[in-house]
PDB file of C-alpha atoms in Angstrom:
ATOM      1  CA  UNK Y 278      -7.544 -25.595 -12.591  1.00 79.00           C
ATOM      2  CA  UNK Y 279      -9.881 -23.658 -10.297  1.00 87.00           C
ATOM      3  CA  UNK Y 280      -8.864 -20.322  -8.759  1.00 90.00           C
ATOM      4  CA  UNK Y 281     -10.527 -17.961  -6.299  1.00 90.00           C
ATOM      5  CA  UNK Y 282     -11.504 -14.532  -7.597  1.00 91.00           C
ATOM      6  CA  UNK Y 283     -10.053 -11.730  -5.465  1.00 92.00           C
ATOM      7  CA  UNK Y 284     -10.993  -8.083  -5.021  1.00 91.00           C
ATOM      8  CA  UNK Y 285      -8.438  -5.306  -5.495  1.00 91.00           C
ATOM      9  CA  UNK Y 286      -8.169  -5.278  -1.690  1.00 92.00           C
ATOM     10  CA  UNK Y 287      -6.840  -8.854  -1.893  1.00 88.00           C
ATOM     11  CA  UNK Y 288      -9.943 -10.419  -0.317  1.00 91.00           C
ATOM     12  CA  UNK Y 289     -11.901 -13.375  -1.668  1.00 89.00           C
ATOM     13  CA  UNK Y 290     -15.173 -12.648  -3.445  1.00 89.00           C
ATOM     14  CA  UNK Y 291     -16.534 -16.158  -2.920  1.00 89.00           C
ATOM     15  CA  UNK Y 292     -16.498 -16.810  -6.668  1.00 90.00           C
ATOM     16  CA  UNK Y 293     -14.213 -19.202  -8.512  1.00 90.00           C
ATOM     17  CA  UNK Y 294     -13.142 -19.481 -12.142  1.00 91.00           C
ATOM     18  CA  UNK Y 295     -11.828 -22.428 -14.115  1.00 90.00           C
ATOM     19  CA  UNK Y 296      -8.754 -21.857 -16.270  1.00 91.00           C
ATOM     20  CA  UNK Y 297      -9.174 -23.502 -19.709  1.00 90.00           C
ATOM     21  CA  UNK Y 298      -7.488 -26.908 -19.554  1.00 90.00           C
ATOM     22  CA  UNK Y 299      -6.552 -26.729 -23.255  1.00 90.00           C
ATOM     23  CA  UNK Y 300      -4.454 -23.623 -22.553  1.00 91.00           C
ATOM     24  CA  UNK Y 301      -3.195 -23.822 -18.976  1.00 92.00           C
ATOM     25  CA  UNK Y 302      -3.121 -27.607 -18.633  1.00 91.00           C
ATOM     26  CA  UNK Y 303      -0.935 -28.648 -21.576  1.00 93.00           C
ATOM     27  CA  UNK Y 304       2.533 -30.209 -21.384  1.00 95.00           C
ATOM     28  CA  UNK Y 305       4.854 -27.190 -21.888  1.00 95.00           C
ATOM     29  CA  UNK Y 306       7.275 -27.150 -24.815  1.00 96.00           C
ATOM     30  CA  UNK Y 307      10.595 -25.646 -23.740  1.00 96.00           C
ATOM     31  CA  UNK Y 308      11.886 -25.486 -27.308  1.00 97.00           C
ATOM     32  CA  UNK Y 309       8.844 -23.539 -28.522  1.00 97.00           C
ATOM     33  CA  UNK Y 310       9.331 -21.048 -25.687  1.00 97.00           C
ATOM     34  CA  UNK Y 311      13.020 -20.724 -26.570  1.00 98.00           C
ATOM     35  CA  UNK Y 312      12.305 -20.005 -30.239  1.00 97.00           C
ATOM     36  CA  UNK Y 313       9.557 -17.480 -29.510  1.00 97.00           C
ATOM     37  CA  UNK Y 314      11.647 -15.569 -26.956  1.00 97.00           C
ATOM     38  CA  UNK Y 315      14.616 -15.653 -29.322  1.00 97.00           C
ATOM     39  CA  UNK Y 316      12.457 -14.156 -32.093  1.00 97.00           C
ATOM     40  CA  UNK Y 317      11.052 -11.479 -29.762  1.00 97.00           C
ATOM     41  CA  UNK Y 318      14.531 -10.337 -28.719  1.00 97.00           C
ATOM     42  CA  UNK Y 319      15.891 -10.525 -32.269  1.00 97.00           C
ATOM     43  CA  UNK Y 320      13.019  -8.474 -33.673  1.00 96.00           C
ATOM     44  CA  UNK Y 321      13.712  -5.762 -31.092  1.00 95.00           C
ATOM     45  CA  UNK Y 322      17.326  -5.343 -32.202  1.00 95.00           C
ATOM     46  CA  UNK Y 323      17.965  -2.194 -34.233  1.00 95.00           C
ATOM     47  CA  UNK Y 324      20.861  -3.692 -36.142  1.00 94.00           C
ATOM     48  CA  UNK Y 325      22.439  -0.258 -36.705  1.00 96.00           C
ATOM     49  CA  UNK Y 326      25.931  -1.276 -35.530  1.00 95.00           C
ATOM     50  CA  UNK Y 327      28.679  -0.075 -37.890  1.00 96.00           C
ATOM     51  CA  UNK Y 328      32.423   0.435 -37.830  1.00 95.00           C
ATOM     52  CA  UNK Y 329      34.580   2.050 -40.523  1.00 95.00           C
ATOM     53  CA  UNK Y 330      36.696  -0.161 -42.731  1.00 94.00           C
ATOM     54  CA  UNK Y 331      39.929   0.980 -44.340  1.00 93.00           C
ATOM     55  CA  UNK Y 332      38.160   2.346 -47.433  1.00 92.00           C
ATOM     56  CA  UNK Y 333      36.034   4.634 -45.231  1.00 93.00           C
ATOM     57  CA  UNK Y 334      38.815   6.098 -43.060  1.00 93.00           C
ATOM     58  CA  UNK Y 335      39.932   9.678 -43.698  1.00 92.00           C
ATOM     59  CA  UNK Y 336      43.712   9.749 -43.918  1.00 89.00           C
ATOM     60  CA  UNK Y 337      46.748  10.176 -46.159  1.00 88.00           C
ATOM     61  CA  UNK Y 338      47.123   7.806 -49.095  1.00 85.00           C
ATOM     62  CA  UNK Y 339      50.880   8.202 -49.443  1.00 90.00           C
ATOM     63  CA  UNK Y 340      53.173   5.267 -48.797  1.00 92.00           C
ATOM     64  CA  UNK Y 341      54.276   5.782 -45.199  1.00 90.00           C
ATOM     65  CA  UNK Y 342      57.738   4.255 -45.501  1.00 91.00           C
ATOM     66  CA  UNK Y 343      59.955   2.687 -48.130  1.00 93.00           C
ATOM     67  CA  UNK Y 344      59.241  -0.819 -49.296  1.00 93.00           C
ATOM     68  CA  UNK Y 345      62.540  -2.412 -48.311  1.00 93.00           C
ATOM     69  CA  UNK Y 346      65.403  -1.935 -45.918  1.00 93.00           C
ATOM     70  CA  UNK Y 347      63.502  -0.962 -42.757  1.00 92.00           C
ATOM     71  CA  UNK Y 348      63.728  -4.375 -41.101  1.00 94.00           C
ATOM     72  CA  UNK Y 349      59.969  -4.439 -40.541  1.00 92.00           C
ATOM     73  CA  UNK Y 350      56.978  -5.468 -42.592  1.00 92.00           C
ATOM     74  CA  UNK Y 351      56.106  -3.463 -45.672  1.00 91.00           C
ATOM     75  CA  UNK Y 352      53.288  -0.952 -45.274  1.00 91.00           C
ATOM     76  CA  UNK Y 353      51.528   1.084 -47.895  1.00 89.00           C
ATOM     77  CA  UNK Y 354      48.744   2.943 -46.056  1.00 91.00           C
ATOM     78  CA  UNK Y 355      48.196   4.536 -42.652  1.00 93.00           C
ATOM     79  CA  UNK Y 356      44.592   3.371 -42.960  1.00 94.00           C
ATOM     80  CA  UNK Y 357      45.562  -0.291 -42.684  1.00 93.00           C
ATOM     81  CA  UNK Y 358      43.825  -2.209 -39.870  1.00 94.00           C
ATOM     82  CA  UNK Y 359      47.204  -3.072 -38.307  1.00 92.00           C
ATOM     83  CA  UNK Y 360      47.820   0.579 -37.338  1.00 92.00           C
ATOM     84  CA  UNK Y 361      46.197   2.586 -34.548  1.00 92.00           C
ATOM     85  CA  UNK Y 362      43.588   4.832 -36.155  1.00 91.00           C
ATOM     86  CA  UNK Y 363      43.250   2.555 -39.161  1.00 93.00           C
ATOM     87  CA  UNK Y 364      40.069   0.921 -40.382  1.00 94.00           C
ATOM     88  CA  UNK Y 365      38.648  -2.187 -38.766  1.00 94.00           C
ATOM     89  CA  UNK Y 366      38.988  -5.471 -40.618  1.00 94.00           C
ATOM     90  CA  UNK Y 367      35.674  -7.305 -41.078  1.00 93.00           C
ATOM     91  CA  UNK Y 368      33.844  -4.914 -38.757  1.00 93.00           C
ATOM     92  CA  UNK Y 369      30.080  -5.035 -38.057  1.00 95.00           C
ATOM     93  CA  UNK Y 370      27.727  -3.742 -40.706  1.00 95.00           C
ATOM     94  CA  UNK Y 371      24.019  -2.805 -40.424  1.00 96.00           C
ATOM     95  CA  UNK Y 372      21.789  -5.851 -40.751  1.00 95.00           C
ATOM     96  CA  UNK Y 373      18.265  -7.044 -40.054  1.00 97.00           C
ATOM     97  CA  UNK Y 374      17.992  -9.683 -37.310  1.00 96.00           C
ATOM     98  CA  UNK Y 375      14.293 -10.416 -37.800  1.00 96.00           C
ATOM     99  CA  UNK Y 376      13.113 -13.932 -38.598  1.00 95.00           C
ATOM    100  CA  UNK Y 377       9.727 -15.622 -38.881  1.00 95.00           C
ATOM    101  CA  UNK Y 378       8.045 -18.393 -36.931  1.00 95.00           C
ATOM    102  CA  UNK Y 379       4.897 -20.350 -37.718  1.00 96.00           C
ATOM    103  CA  UNK Y 380       1.709 -19.139 -36.037  1.00 93.00           C
ATOM    104  CA  UNK Y 381       1.047 -22.549 -34.482  1.00 94.00           C
ATOM    105  CA  UNK Y 382       4.511 -22.646 -32.930  1.00 96.00           C
ATOM    106  CA  UNK Y 383       4.100 -19.165 -31.456  1.00 95.00           C
ATOM    107  CA  UNK Y 384       0.694 -20.174 -30.113  1.00 94.00           C
ATOM    108  CA  UNK Y 385       2.205 -23.294 -28.538  1.00 95.00           C
ATOM    109  CA  UNK Y 386       4.938 -21.153 -26.954  1.00 96.00           C
ATOM    110  CA  UNK Y 387       2.433 -18.810 -25.302  1.00 95.00           C
ATOM    111  CA  UNK Y 388       0.313 -21.708 -24.062  1.00 94.00           C
ATOM    112  CA  UNK Y 389       3.438 -23.391 -22.697  1.00 96.00           C
ATOM    113  CA  UNK Y 390       4.449 -20.234 -20.814  1.00 96.00           C
ATOM    114  CA  UNK Y 391       0.943 -19.963 -19.337  1.00 95.00           C
ATOM    115  CA  UNK Y 392       1.021 -23.642 -18.387  1.00 95.00           C
ATOM    116  CA  UNK Y 393       4.274 -23.110 -16.477  1.00 95.00           C
ATOM    117  CA  UNK Y 394       2.663 -20.266 -14.528  1.00 94.00           C
ATOM    118  CA  UNK Y 395      -0.291 -22.535 -13.698  1.00 93.00           C
ATOM    119  CA  UNK Y 396       1.991 -25.383 -12.606  1.00 93.00           C
ATOM    120  CA  UNK Y 397       3.955 -23.110 -10.268  1.00 92.00           C
ATOM    121  CA  UNK Y 398       0.732 -21.515  -8.940  1.00 92.00           C
ATOM    122  CA  UNK Y 399       1.846 -18.040  -9.951  1.00 93.00           C
ATOM    123  CA  UNK Y 400      -1.546 -16.938 -11.320  1.00 93.00           C
ATOM    124  CA  UNK Y 401      -3.944 -14.591  -9.517  1.00 93.00           C
ATOM    125  CA  UNK Y 402      -7.464 -13.772 -10.721  1.00 94.00           C
ATOM    126  CA  UNK Y 403      -8.984 -10.361  -9.916  1.00 93.00           C
ATOM    127  CA  UNK Y 404     -12.552  -9.240 -10.347  1.00 93.00           C
ATOM    128  CA  UNK Y 405     -13.002  -6.612 -13.059  1.00 91.00           C
ATOM    129  CA  UNK Y 406     -12.066  -3.160 -11.771  1.00 92.00           C
ATOM    130  CA  UNK Y 407     -11.341   0.374 -12.877  1.00 92.00           C
ATOM    131  CA  UNK Y 408      -9.763   3.509 -11.417  1.00 92.00           C
ATOM    132  CA  UNK Y 409     -11.643   6.813 -11.480  1.00 92.00           C
ATOM    133  CA  UNK Y 410      -8.427   8.593 -12.463  1.00 94.00           C
ATOM    134  CA  UNK Y 411      -4.842   7.561 -13.233  1.00 94.00           C
ATOM    135  CA  UNK Y 412      -3.101   7.526  -9.847  1.00 94.00           C
ATOM    136  CA  UNK Y 413       0.096   5.655  -9.119  1.00 94.00           C
ATOM    137  CA  UNK Y 414      -0.812   5.240  -5.447  1.00 94.00           C
ATOM    138  CA  UNK Y 415      -3.973   3.304  -6.415  1.00 94.00           C
ATOM    139  CA  UNK Y 416      -1.999   0.709  -8.354  1.00 94.00           C
ATOM    140  CA  UNK Y 417       0.700   0.651  -5.672  1.00 94.00           C
ATOM    141  CA  UNK Y 418      -2.025  -0.211  -3.142  1.00 94.00           C
ATOM    142  CA  UNK Y 419      -3.240  -2.993  -5.440  1.00 94.00           C
ATOM    143  CA  UNK Y 420       0.271  -4.465  -5.630  1.00 94.00           C
ATOM    144  CA  UNK Y 421       0.578  -4.295  -1.835  1.00 93.00           C
ATOM    145  CA  UNK Y 422      -2.829  -5.911  -1.270  1.00 93.00           C
ATOM    146  CA  UNK Y 423      -1.878  -8.825  -3.529  1.00 93.00           C
ATOM    147  CA  UNK Y 424       1.487  -9.156  -1.721  1.00 92.00           C
ATOM    148  CA  UNK Y 425       3.447  -8.619  -4.919  1.00 91.00           C
ATOM    149  CA  UNK Y 426       5.792  -5.918  -3.630  1.00 89.00           C
ATOM    150  CA  UNK Y 427       9.276  -6.302  -5.078  1.00 87.00           C
ATOM    151  CA  UNK Y 428       8.113  -9.016  -7.491  1.00 92.00           C
ATOM    152  CA  UNK Y 429       7.721  -8.658 -11.233  1.00 94.00           C
ATOM    153  CA  UNK Y 430       4.021  -8.826 -12.092  1.00 94.00           C
ATOM    154  CA  UNK Y 431       2.053  -8.771 -15.325  1.00 95.00           C
ATOM    155  CA  UNK Y 432      -1.601  -7.674 -15.294  1.00 95.00           C
ATOM    156  CA  UNK Y 433      -3.627  -8.963 -18.250  1.00 94.00           C
ATOM    157  CA  UNK Y 434      -6.730  -6.938 -19.172  1.00 93.00           C
ATOM    158  CA  UNK Y 435      -9.468  -7.976 -21.564  1.00 91.00           C
ATOM    159  CA  UNK Y 436      -9.310  -4.586 -23.300  1.00 91.00           C
ATOM    160  CA  UNK Y 437      -7.294  -1.386 -23.029  1.00 92.00           C
ATOM    161  CA  UNK Y 438      -7.859   0.768 -19.953  1.00 91.00           C
ATOM    162  CA  UNK Y 439      -5.938   4.026 -19.949  1.00 94.00           C
ATOM    163  CA  UNK Y 440      -6.458   4.778 -16.249  1.00 94.00           C
ATOM    164  CA  UNK Y 441      -5.046   1.425 -15.155  1.00 94.00           C
ATOM    165  CA  UNK Y 442      -2.160   1.577 -17.619  1.00 94.00           C
ATOM    166  CA  UNK Y 443      -1.120   5.095 -16.597  1.00 94.00           C
ATOM    167  CA  UNK Y 444      -1.455   4.221 -12.909  1.00 94.00           C
ATOM    168  CA  UNK Y 445       1.001   1.330 -13.291  1.00 94.00           C
ATOM    169  CA  UNK Y 446       3.622   2.758 -15.620  1.00 92.00           C
ATOM    170  CA  UNK Y 447       5.699   4.445 -12.880  1.00 92.00           C
ATOM    171  CA  UNK Y 448       5.826   1.352 -10.688  1.00 92.00           C
ATOM    172  CA  UNK Y 449       8.914  -0.775 -11.096  1.00 91.00           C
ATOM    173  CA  UNK Y 450       8.423  -4.438 -11.981  1.00 92.00           C
ATOM    174  CA  UNK Y 451       4.724  -3.904 -12.768  1.00 94.00           C
ATOM    175  CA  UNK Y 452       3.449  -4.184 -16.330  1.00 94.00           C
ATOM    176  CA  UNK Y 453      -0.038  -4.012 -17.835  1.00 95.00           C
ATOM    177  CA  UNK Y 454      -1.012  -5.533 -21.185  1.00 94.00           C
ATOM    178  CA  UNK Y 455      -4.214  -6.422 -22.971  1.00 93.00           C
ATOM    179  CA  UNK Y 456      -5.030  -9.988 -23.915  1.00 92.00           C
ATOM    180  CA  UNK Y 457      -4.133  -9.486 -27.584  1.00 89.00           C
ATOM    181  CA  UNK Y 458      -0.748  -7.964 -26.608  1.00 91.00           C
ATOM    182  CA  UNK Y 459       0.236 -10.961 -24.498  1.00 93.00           C
ATOM    183  CA  UNK Y 460       3.501 -12.572 -25.603  1.00 93.00           C
ATOM    184  CA  UNK Y 461       5.752 -15.373 -24.395  1.00 96.00           C
ATOM    185  CA  UNK Y 462       8.611 -13.109 -23.347  1.00 96.00           C
ATOM    186  CA  UNK Y 463       6.450 -10.986 -21.016  1.00 95.00           C
ATOM    187  CA  UNK Y 464       4.823 -14.076 -19.486  1.00 96.00           C
ATOM    188  CA  UNK Y 465       8.158 -15.738 -18.734  1.00 95.00           C
ATOM    189  CA  UNK Y 466       9.737 -12.499 -17.482  1.00 95.00           C
ATOM    190  CA  UNK Y 467       6.968 -11.927 -14.929  1.00 95.00           C
ATOM    191  CA  UNK Y 468       7.037 -13.923 -11.735  1.00 93.00           C
ATOM    192  CA  UNK Y 469       3.313 -13.425 -11.100  1.00 94.00           C
ATOM    193  CA  UNK Y 470       0.550 -13.358 -13.690  1.00 95.00           C
ATOM    194  CA  UNK Y 471      -2.540 -11.365 -12.680  1.00 94.00           C
ATOM    195  CA  UNK Y 472      -5.676 -11.936 -14.771  1.00 94.00           C
ATOM    196  CA  UNK Y 473      -8.900  -9.970 -14.575  1.00 93.00           C
ATOM    197  CA  UNK Y 474     -11.969 -12.199 -14.395  1.00 91.00           C
ATOM    198  CA  UNK Y 475     -13.357 -11.199 -17.790  1.00 89.00           C
ATOM    199  CA  UNK Y 476     -10.062 -12.011 -19.548  1.00 89.00           C
ATOM    200  CA  UNK Y 477     -10.031 -15.620 -18.309  1.00 88.00           C
ATOM    201  CA  UNK Y 478     -13.082 -16.473 -20.409  1.00 82.00           C
ATOM    202  CA  UNK Y 479     -11.363 -15.117 -23.520  1.00 87.00           C
ATOM    203  CA  UNK Y 480      -8.264 -17.332 -23.347  1.00 86.00           C
ATOM    204  CA  UNK Y 481     -10.098 -20.255 -24.927  1.00 80.00           C
ATOM    205  CA  UNK Y 482     -11.267 -18.060 -27.813  1.00 82.00           C
ATOM    206  CA  UNK Y 483      -7.807 -16.521 -28.232  1.00 83.00           C
ATOM    207  CA  UNK Y 484      -6.163 -19.910 -28.639  1.00 79.00           C
ATOM    208  CA  UNK Y 485      -9.124 -21.608 -30.349  1.00 72.00           C
ATOM    209  CA  UNK Y 486      -9.278 -24.031 -27.445  1.00 54.00           C
TER     210      UNK Y 486
END
């Protein structure tokens, strides 16, 4: 797949780059994407949910009414789950939601997500650029020039750039990541994938393609 390289003003440079066929041209695996996104969301869960059971409730331990003769069910504790203010039966307890996936499956999931973006022509390639200082208006102008206003975009850099990152962090629906931070969830969440020219060459190395 061949794409034109654009400037940050949204104009063509006259250069073109080829996206690695072994990464962007594969047949996507929906199930691999599903598993990888599921793992990403599960690993982000804190798992600190907790409710008090009857043994943890503070309350009187005396028998609240006599055993027989009341015409209603017997009851021995105000902390019983059947009463308002009592403990919860089988309530949630803290747990770890994390689970593991094979490296090859996770790699297939990322390649599949990238392939979907290539198939739907939602990839833009920019020439390498930098900002002299972190300014939100500079990145806002970039988004406007690429006609991405109101759309969720993901800019992929070859290496960390503090000025670009800090310029983008106050803009809604705009995210910036480095190539080694790229994950399936972020790719699928973004409508438009923006790659800098130097990062395109590294995709083959990243995926051993």
